[in-house]
Amino acid sequence: MKKLAVVGVMVLALGATAFARGHRNWNGSEGMHNFGNTSCQSSSNHMNFKRSTEMEKSSILIGEKKLEIRKEMLKDSPDWNKIEKLNTEISTERGKMRTAGMKARFEYNKTLPNQN
């Protein structure tokens, strides 16, 4: 009788885990569990920063470089030197964007009152 109960519990546990749906969306945008404001999770407008025109131009440039890489990869024999050059240009542009963002955050933090 004990063996039958143990086997029954094991089958029940296996069935419960096999048909579990999982946790699809942790940000609260779908479902009933919205625990507060999720606007602080937005990366495009973090701390009320608006993207400057230079940042927009940089992201467009990066998109164009990625498109060139994709076009090159569609060829039968891609030019790997060209792909490497494009990847280097993308990383350089991303570095410039990151530095500009750091400068903007630093300047913004200097305007805040001292929070001790």
PDB file of N, CA and C in Angstrom, residues 61-75 79 82-87:
ATOM      1  N   LEU A  61      23.620  54.558 -37.991  1.00  0.00           N
ATOM      2  CA  LEU A  61      24.876  54.123 -38.600  1.00  0.00           C
ATOM      3  C   LEU A  61      25.183  52.667 -38.245  1.00  0.00           C
ATOM      4  N   ILE A  62      24.956  52.307 -36.986  1.00  0.00           N
ATOM      5  CA  ILE A  62      25.182  50.924 -36.558  1.00  0.00           C
ATOM      6  C   ILE A  62      24.234  49.984 -37.293  1.00  0.00           C
ATOM      7  N   GLY A  63      22.983  50.386 -37.441  1.00  0.00           N
ATOM      8  CA  GLY A  63      22.023  49.565 -38.184  1.00  0.00           C
ATOM      9  C   GLY A  63      22.434  49.366 -39.627  1.00  0.00           C
ATOM     10  N   GLU A  64      22.962  50.427 -40.244  1.00  0.00           N
ATOM     11  CA  GLU A  64      23.425  50.310 -41.628  1.00  0.00           C
ATOM     12  C   GLU A  64      24.608  49.354 -41.732  1.00  0.00           C
ATOM     13  N   LYS A  65      25.525  49.436 -40.773  1.00  0.00           N
ATOM     14  CA  LYS A  65      26.693  48.539 -40.785  1.00  0.00           C
ATOM     15  C   LYS A  65      26.253  47.085 -40.599  1.00  0.00           C
ATOM     16  N   LYS A  66      25.283  46.865 -39.712  1.00  0.00           N
ATOM     17  CA  LYS A  66      24.773  45.503 -39.512  1.00  0.00           C
ATOM     18  C   LYS A  66      24.124  44.977 -40.784  1.00  0.00           C
ATOM     19  N   LEU A  67      23.410  45.854 -41.487  1.00  0.00           N
ATOM     20  CA  LEU A  67      22.786  45.455 -42.747  1.00  0.00           C
ATOM     21  C   LEU A  67      23.846  45.089 -43.783  1.00  0.00           C
ATOM     22  N   GLU A  68      24.933  45.862 -43.835  1.00  0.00           N
ATOM     23  CA  GLU A  68      26.021  45.541 -44.756  1.00  0.00           C
ATOM     24  C   GLU A  68      26.632  44.182 -44.429  1.00  0.00           C
ATOM     25  N   ILE A  69      26.767  43.890 -43.138  1.00  0.00           N
ATOM     26  CA  ILE A  69      27.300  42.585 -42.733  1.00  0.00           C
ATOM     27  C   ILE A  69      26.356  41.478 -43.179  1.00  0.00           C
ATOM     28  N   ARG A  70      25.061  41.682 -42.980  1.00  0.00           N
ATOM     29  CA  ARG A  70      24.093  40.661 -43.398  1.00  0.00           C
ATOM     30  C   ARG A  70      24.127  40.441 -44.899  1.00  0.00           C
ATOM     31  N   LYS A  71      24.263  41.530 -45.669  1.00  0.00           N
ATOM     32  CA  LYS A  71      24.362  41.401 -47.126  1.00  0.00           C
ATOM     33  C   LYS A  71      25.603  40.611 -47.513  1.00  0.00           C
ATOM     34  N   GLU A  72      26.699  40.891 -46.838  1.00  0.00           N
ATOM     35  CA  GLU A  72      27.951  40.198 -47.145  1.00  0.00           C
ATOM     36  C   GLU A  72      27.850  38.714 -46.784  1.00  0.00           C
ATOM     37  N   MET A  73      27.157  38.403 -45.698  1.00  0.00           N
ATOM     38  CA  MET A  73      27.022  37.006 -45.271  1.00  0.00           C
ATOM     39  C   MET A  73      26.131  36.207 -46.222  1.00  0.00           C
ATOM     40  N   LEU A  74      25.286  36.873 -46.995  1.00  0.00           N
ATOM     41  CA  LEU A  74      24.426  36.169 -47.945  1.00  0.00           C
ATOM     42  C   LEU A  74      25.181  35.705 -49.186  1.00  0.00           C
ATOM     43  N   LYS A  75      26.348  36.260 -49.401  1.00  0.00           N
ATOM     44  CA  LYS A  75      27.132  35.879 -50.573  1.00  0.00           C
ATOM     45  C   LYS A  75      27.679  34.463 -50.403  1.00  0.00           C
ATOM     46  N   ASP A  79      33.500  38.227 -47.860  1.00  0.00           N
ATOM     47  CA  ASP A  79      34.804  38.838 -47.626  1.00  0.00           C
ATOM     48  C   ASP A  79      34.950  39.061 -46.116  1.00  0.00           C
ATOM     49  N   LYS A  82      36.265  42.456 -44.870  1.00  0.00           N
ATOM     50  CA  LYS A  82      35.251  43.511 -44.870  1.00  0.00           C
ATOM     51  C   LYS A  82      34.341  43.369 -43.651  1.00  0.00           C
ATOM     52  N   ILE A  83      33.960  42.135 -43.328  1.00  0.00           N
ATOM     53  CA  ILE A  83      33.097  41.890 -42.170  1.00  0.00           C
ATOM     54  C   ILE A  83      33.808  42.296 -40.883  1.00  0.00           C
ATOM     55  N   GLU A  84      35.097  41.959 -40.794  1.00  0.00           N
ATOM     56  CA  GLU A  84      35.859  42.339 -39.600  1.00  0.00           C
ATOM     57  C   GLU A  84      35.956  43.861 -39.479  1.00  0.00           C
ATOM     58  N   LYS A  85      36.171  44.538 -40.597  1.00  0.00           N
ATOM     59  CA  LYS A  85      36.251  46.002 -40.603  1.00  0.00           C
ATOM     60  C   LYS A  85      34.921  46.607 -40.155  1.00  0.00           C
ATOM     61  N   LEU A  86      33.807  46.065 -40.663  1.00  0.00           N
ATOM     62  CA  LEU A  86      32.487  46.576 -40.280  1.00  0.00           C
ATOM     63  C   LEU A  86      32.213  46.345 -38.794  1.00  0.00           C
ATOM     64  N   ASN A  87      32.586  45.169 -38.296  1.00  0.00           N
ATOM     65  CA  ASN A  87      32.398  44.888 -36.869  1.00  0.00           C
ATOM     66  C   ASN A  87      33.225  45.830 -36.009  1.00  0.00           C
TER      67      ASN A  87
END
